[in-house]
mmCIF file of C-alpha atoms in Angstrom:
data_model
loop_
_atom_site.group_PDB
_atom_site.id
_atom_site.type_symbol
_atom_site.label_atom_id
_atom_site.label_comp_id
_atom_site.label_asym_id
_atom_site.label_seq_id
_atom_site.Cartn_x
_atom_site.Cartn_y
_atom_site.Cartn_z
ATOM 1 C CA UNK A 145 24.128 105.135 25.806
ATOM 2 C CA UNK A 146 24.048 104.739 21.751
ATOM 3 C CA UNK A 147 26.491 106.513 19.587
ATOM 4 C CA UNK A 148 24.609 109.601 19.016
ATOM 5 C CA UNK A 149 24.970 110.410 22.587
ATOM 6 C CA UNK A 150 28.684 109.802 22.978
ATOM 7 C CA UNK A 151 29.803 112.563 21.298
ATOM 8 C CA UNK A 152 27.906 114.693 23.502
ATOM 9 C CA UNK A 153 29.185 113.700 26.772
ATOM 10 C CA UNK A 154 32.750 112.768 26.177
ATOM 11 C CA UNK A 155 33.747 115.712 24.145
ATOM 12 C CA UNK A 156 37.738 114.749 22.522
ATOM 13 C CA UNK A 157 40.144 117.607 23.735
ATOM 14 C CA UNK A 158 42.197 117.015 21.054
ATOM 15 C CA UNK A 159 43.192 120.666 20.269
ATOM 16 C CA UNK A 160 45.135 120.124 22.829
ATOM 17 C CA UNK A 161 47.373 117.268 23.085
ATOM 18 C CA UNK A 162 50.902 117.249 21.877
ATOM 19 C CA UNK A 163 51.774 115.026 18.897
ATOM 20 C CA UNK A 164 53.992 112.052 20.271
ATOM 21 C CA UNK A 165 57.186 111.597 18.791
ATOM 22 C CA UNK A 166 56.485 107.984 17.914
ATOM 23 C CA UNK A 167 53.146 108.328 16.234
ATOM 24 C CA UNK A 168 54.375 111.346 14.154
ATOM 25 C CA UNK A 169 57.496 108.654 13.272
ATOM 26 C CA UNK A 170 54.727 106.492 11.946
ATOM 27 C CA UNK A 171 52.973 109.354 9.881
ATOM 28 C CA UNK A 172 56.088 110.392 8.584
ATOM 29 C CA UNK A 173 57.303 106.988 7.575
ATOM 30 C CA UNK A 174 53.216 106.740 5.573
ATOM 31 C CA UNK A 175 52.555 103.926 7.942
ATOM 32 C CA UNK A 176 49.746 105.840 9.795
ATOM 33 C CA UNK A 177 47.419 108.794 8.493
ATOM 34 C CA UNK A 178 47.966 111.863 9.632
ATOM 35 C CA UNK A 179 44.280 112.595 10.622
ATOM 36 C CA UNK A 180 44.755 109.746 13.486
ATOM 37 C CA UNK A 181 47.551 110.877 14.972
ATOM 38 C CA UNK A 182 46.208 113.485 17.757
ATOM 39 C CA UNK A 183 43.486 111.014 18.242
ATOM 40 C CA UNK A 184 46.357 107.891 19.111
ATOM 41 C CA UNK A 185 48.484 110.219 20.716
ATOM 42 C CA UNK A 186 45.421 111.289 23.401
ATOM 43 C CA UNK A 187 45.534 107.520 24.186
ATOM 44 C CA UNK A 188 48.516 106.986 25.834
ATOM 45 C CA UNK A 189 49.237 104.342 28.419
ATOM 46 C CA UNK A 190 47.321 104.724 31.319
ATOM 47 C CA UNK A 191 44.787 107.178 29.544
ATOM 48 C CA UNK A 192 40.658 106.150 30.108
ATOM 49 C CA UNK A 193 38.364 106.096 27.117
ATOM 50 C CA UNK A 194 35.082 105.210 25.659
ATOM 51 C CA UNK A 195 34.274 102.623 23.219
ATOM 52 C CA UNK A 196 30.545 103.162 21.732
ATOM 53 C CA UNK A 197 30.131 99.418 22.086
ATOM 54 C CA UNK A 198 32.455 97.669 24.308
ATOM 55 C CA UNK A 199 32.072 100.507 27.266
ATOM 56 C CA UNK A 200 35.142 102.002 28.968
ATOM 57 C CA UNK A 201 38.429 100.818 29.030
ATOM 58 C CA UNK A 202 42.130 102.079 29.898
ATOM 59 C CA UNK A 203 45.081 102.157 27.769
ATOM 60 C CA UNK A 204 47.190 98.717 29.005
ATOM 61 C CA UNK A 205 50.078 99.045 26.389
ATOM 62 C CA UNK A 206 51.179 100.117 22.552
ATOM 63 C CA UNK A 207 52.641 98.216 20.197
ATOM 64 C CA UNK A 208 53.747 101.076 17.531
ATOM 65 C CA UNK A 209 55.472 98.464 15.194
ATOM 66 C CA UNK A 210 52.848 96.153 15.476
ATOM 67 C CA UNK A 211 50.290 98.708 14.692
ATOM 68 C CA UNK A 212 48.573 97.398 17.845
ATOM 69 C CA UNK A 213 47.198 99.147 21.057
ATOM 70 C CA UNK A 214 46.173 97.330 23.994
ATOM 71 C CA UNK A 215 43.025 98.183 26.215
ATOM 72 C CA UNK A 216 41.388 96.655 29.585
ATOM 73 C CA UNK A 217 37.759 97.192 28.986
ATOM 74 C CA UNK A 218 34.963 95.646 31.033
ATOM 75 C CA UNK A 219 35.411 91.913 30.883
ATOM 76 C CA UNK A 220 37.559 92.551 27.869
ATOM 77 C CA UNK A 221 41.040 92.748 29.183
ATOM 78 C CA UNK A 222 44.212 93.314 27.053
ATOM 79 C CA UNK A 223 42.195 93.508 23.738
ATOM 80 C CA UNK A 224 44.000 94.748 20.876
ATOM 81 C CA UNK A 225 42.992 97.062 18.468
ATOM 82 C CA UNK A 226 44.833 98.401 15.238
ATOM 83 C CA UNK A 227 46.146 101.770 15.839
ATOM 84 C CA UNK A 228 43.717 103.449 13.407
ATOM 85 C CA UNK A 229 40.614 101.597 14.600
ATOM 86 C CA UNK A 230 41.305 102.904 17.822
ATOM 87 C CA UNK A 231 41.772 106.228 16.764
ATOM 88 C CA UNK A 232 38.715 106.366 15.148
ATOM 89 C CA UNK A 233 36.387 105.233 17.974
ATOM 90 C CA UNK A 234 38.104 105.703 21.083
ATOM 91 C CA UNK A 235 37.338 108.782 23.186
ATOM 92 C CA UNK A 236 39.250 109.650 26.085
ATOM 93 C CA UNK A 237 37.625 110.594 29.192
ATOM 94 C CA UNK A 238 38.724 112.054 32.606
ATOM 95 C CA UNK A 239 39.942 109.845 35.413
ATOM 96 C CA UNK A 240 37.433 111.292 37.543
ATOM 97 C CA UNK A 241 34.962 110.272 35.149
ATOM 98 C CA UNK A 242 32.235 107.729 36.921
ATOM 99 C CA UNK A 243 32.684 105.375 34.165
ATOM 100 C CA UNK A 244 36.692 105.455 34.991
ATOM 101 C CA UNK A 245 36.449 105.345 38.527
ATOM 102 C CA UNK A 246 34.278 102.081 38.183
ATOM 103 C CA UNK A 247 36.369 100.481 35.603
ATOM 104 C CA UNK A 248 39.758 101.212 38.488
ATOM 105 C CA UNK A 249 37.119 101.094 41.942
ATOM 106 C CA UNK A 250 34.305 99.265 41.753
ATOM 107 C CA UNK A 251 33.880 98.764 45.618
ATOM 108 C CA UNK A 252 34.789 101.791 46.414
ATOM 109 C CA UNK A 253 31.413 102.748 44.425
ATOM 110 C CA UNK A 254 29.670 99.951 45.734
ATOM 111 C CA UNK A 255 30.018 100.848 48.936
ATOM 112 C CA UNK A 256 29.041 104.328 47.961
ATOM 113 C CA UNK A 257 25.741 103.044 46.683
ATOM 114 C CA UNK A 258 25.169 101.826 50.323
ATOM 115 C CA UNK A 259 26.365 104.360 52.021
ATOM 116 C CA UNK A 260 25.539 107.652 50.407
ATOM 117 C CA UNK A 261 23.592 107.439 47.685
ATOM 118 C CA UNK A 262 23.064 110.781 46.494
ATOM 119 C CA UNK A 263 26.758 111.401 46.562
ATOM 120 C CA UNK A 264 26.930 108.777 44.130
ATOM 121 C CA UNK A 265 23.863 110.132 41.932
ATOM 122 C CA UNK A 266 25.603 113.551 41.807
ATOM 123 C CA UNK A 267 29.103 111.929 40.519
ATOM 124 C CA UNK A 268 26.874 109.922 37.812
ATOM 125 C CA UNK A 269 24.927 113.004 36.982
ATOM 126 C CA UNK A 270 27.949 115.228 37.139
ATOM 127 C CA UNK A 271 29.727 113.137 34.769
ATOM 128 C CA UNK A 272 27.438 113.346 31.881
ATOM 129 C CA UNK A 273 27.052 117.041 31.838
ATOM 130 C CA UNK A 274 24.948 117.338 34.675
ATOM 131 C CA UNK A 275 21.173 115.645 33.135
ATOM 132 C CA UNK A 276 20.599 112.130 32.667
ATOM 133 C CA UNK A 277 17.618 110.202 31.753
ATOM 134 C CA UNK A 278 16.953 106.964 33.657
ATOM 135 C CA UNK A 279 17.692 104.289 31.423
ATOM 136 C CA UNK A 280 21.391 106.061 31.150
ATOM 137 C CA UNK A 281 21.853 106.459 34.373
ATOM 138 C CA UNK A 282 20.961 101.940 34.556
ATOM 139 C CA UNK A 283 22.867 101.746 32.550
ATOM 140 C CA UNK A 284 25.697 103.170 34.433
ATOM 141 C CA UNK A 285 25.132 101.876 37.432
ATOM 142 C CA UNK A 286 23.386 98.783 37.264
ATOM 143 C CA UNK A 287 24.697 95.302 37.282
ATOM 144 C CA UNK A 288 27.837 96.912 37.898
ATOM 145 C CA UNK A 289 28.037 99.219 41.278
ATOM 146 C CA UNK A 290 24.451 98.168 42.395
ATOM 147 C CA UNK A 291 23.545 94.105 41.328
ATOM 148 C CA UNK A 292 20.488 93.639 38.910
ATOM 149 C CA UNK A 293 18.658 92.338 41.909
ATOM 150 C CA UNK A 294 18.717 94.964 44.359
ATOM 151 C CA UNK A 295 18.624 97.978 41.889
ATOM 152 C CA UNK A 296 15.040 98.468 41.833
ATOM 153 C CA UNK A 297 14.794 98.862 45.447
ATOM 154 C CA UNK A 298 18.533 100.851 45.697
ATOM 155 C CA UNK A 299 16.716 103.041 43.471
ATOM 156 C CA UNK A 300 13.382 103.776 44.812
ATOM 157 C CA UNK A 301 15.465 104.502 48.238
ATOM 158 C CA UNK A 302 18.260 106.957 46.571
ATOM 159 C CA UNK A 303 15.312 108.824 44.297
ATOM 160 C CA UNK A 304 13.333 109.848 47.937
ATOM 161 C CA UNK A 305 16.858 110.859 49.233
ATOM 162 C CA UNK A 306 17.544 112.996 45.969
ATOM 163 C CA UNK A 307 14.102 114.526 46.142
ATOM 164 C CA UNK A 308 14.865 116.055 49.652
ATOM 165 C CA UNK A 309 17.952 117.192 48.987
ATOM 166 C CA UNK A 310 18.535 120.300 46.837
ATOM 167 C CA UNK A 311 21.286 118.962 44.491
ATOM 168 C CA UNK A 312 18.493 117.415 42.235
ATOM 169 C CA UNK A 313 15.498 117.676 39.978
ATOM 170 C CA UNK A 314 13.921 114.275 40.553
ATOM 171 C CA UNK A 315 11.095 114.294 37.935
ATOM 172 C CA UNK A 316 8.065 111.484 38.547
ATOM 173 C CA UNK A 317 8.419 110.540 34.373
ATOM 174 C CA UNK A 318 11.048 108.140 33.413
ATOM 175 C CA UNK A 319 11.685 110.092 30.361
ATOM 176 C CA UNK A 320 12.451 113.348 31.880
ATOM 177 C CA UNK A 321 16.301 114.190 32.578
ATOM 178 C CA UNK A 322 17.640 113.854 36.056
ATOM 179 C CA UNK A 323 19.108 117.074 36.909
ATOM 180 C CA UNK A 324 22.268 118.045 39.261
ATOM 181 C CA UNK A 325 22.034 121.189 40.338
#
């Protein structure tokens, strides 16, 4: 997914999270802008989010005097970032979000693949506002929750399942959207 599709999927509730005490310590003390601080204060510890390059990751730690924030992304764990960097291009998501629940349960997913595919193709669909075209939905699940290997074939099978069951619109092009219904 490039950046002009981020925005579109992982929209930033930030109208309504509460101003932490600590960051608004910082923006008092002119140590942090005050523009950042609903965006750092969505990202507390234990909070999922998107980075448009490095994937998803989950808050591991702050370090408020350190002007430091500490992620686990995807073979990227405990990376800091300065608090206004991460501010600026983080994006929380849901913990129900496919991209969270792979990041915390990979073989639980896995396993999905195997067992119920179109289960799993409804949760990736779902989670990007219910249409997806193909190369997003590789690159969600591909290399990651089904090997490079055995996608082609995991997704030949799980496309014939989704066409007979009513959840989907399963078009033949590759550049056509793959709807949940």
């Amino acid at each position: 997914m490039d950046g002009k599709d981020f925005a579109k999927y992982f929209p930033a509730p930030y109208s309504e999270i509460r101003m932490n005490d600590e960051v608004q310590k910082l923006i008092d003390s002119g140590k942090l802008q005050g523009r950042y601080g609903e965006q750092l204060s969505a990202l507390e510890v234990g909070v999922y989010c998107l980075h448009k390059s490095w994937g998803v990751g989950k808050v591991r730690s702050w370090d408020l005097l350190g002007d430091r924030i500490y992620l686990d992304f995807e073979g990227k764990p405990n990376h800091g970032m300065k608090l206004e960097f991460a501010a600026k291009s983080l994006t929380p998501i849901d913990p129900s979000h496919i991209l969270a629940r792979r990041l915390e349960k990979l073989e639980e997913l896995q396993q999905l693949a195997i067992d119920d595919p179109v289960t799993l193709m409804h949760e990736v669909v779902s989670s990007h506002g219910n249409s997806m075209l193909l190369d997003q939905v590789e690159d969600v699940l591909k290399g990651t929750v089904v090997s490079d290997e055995k996608y082609r074939t995991w997704w030949d099978s799980a496309k014939k399942k989704m066409r007979q069951n009513r959840l989907f619109v399963v078009p033949s092009k590759r550049n056509v959207p793959r709807r949940a219904n």
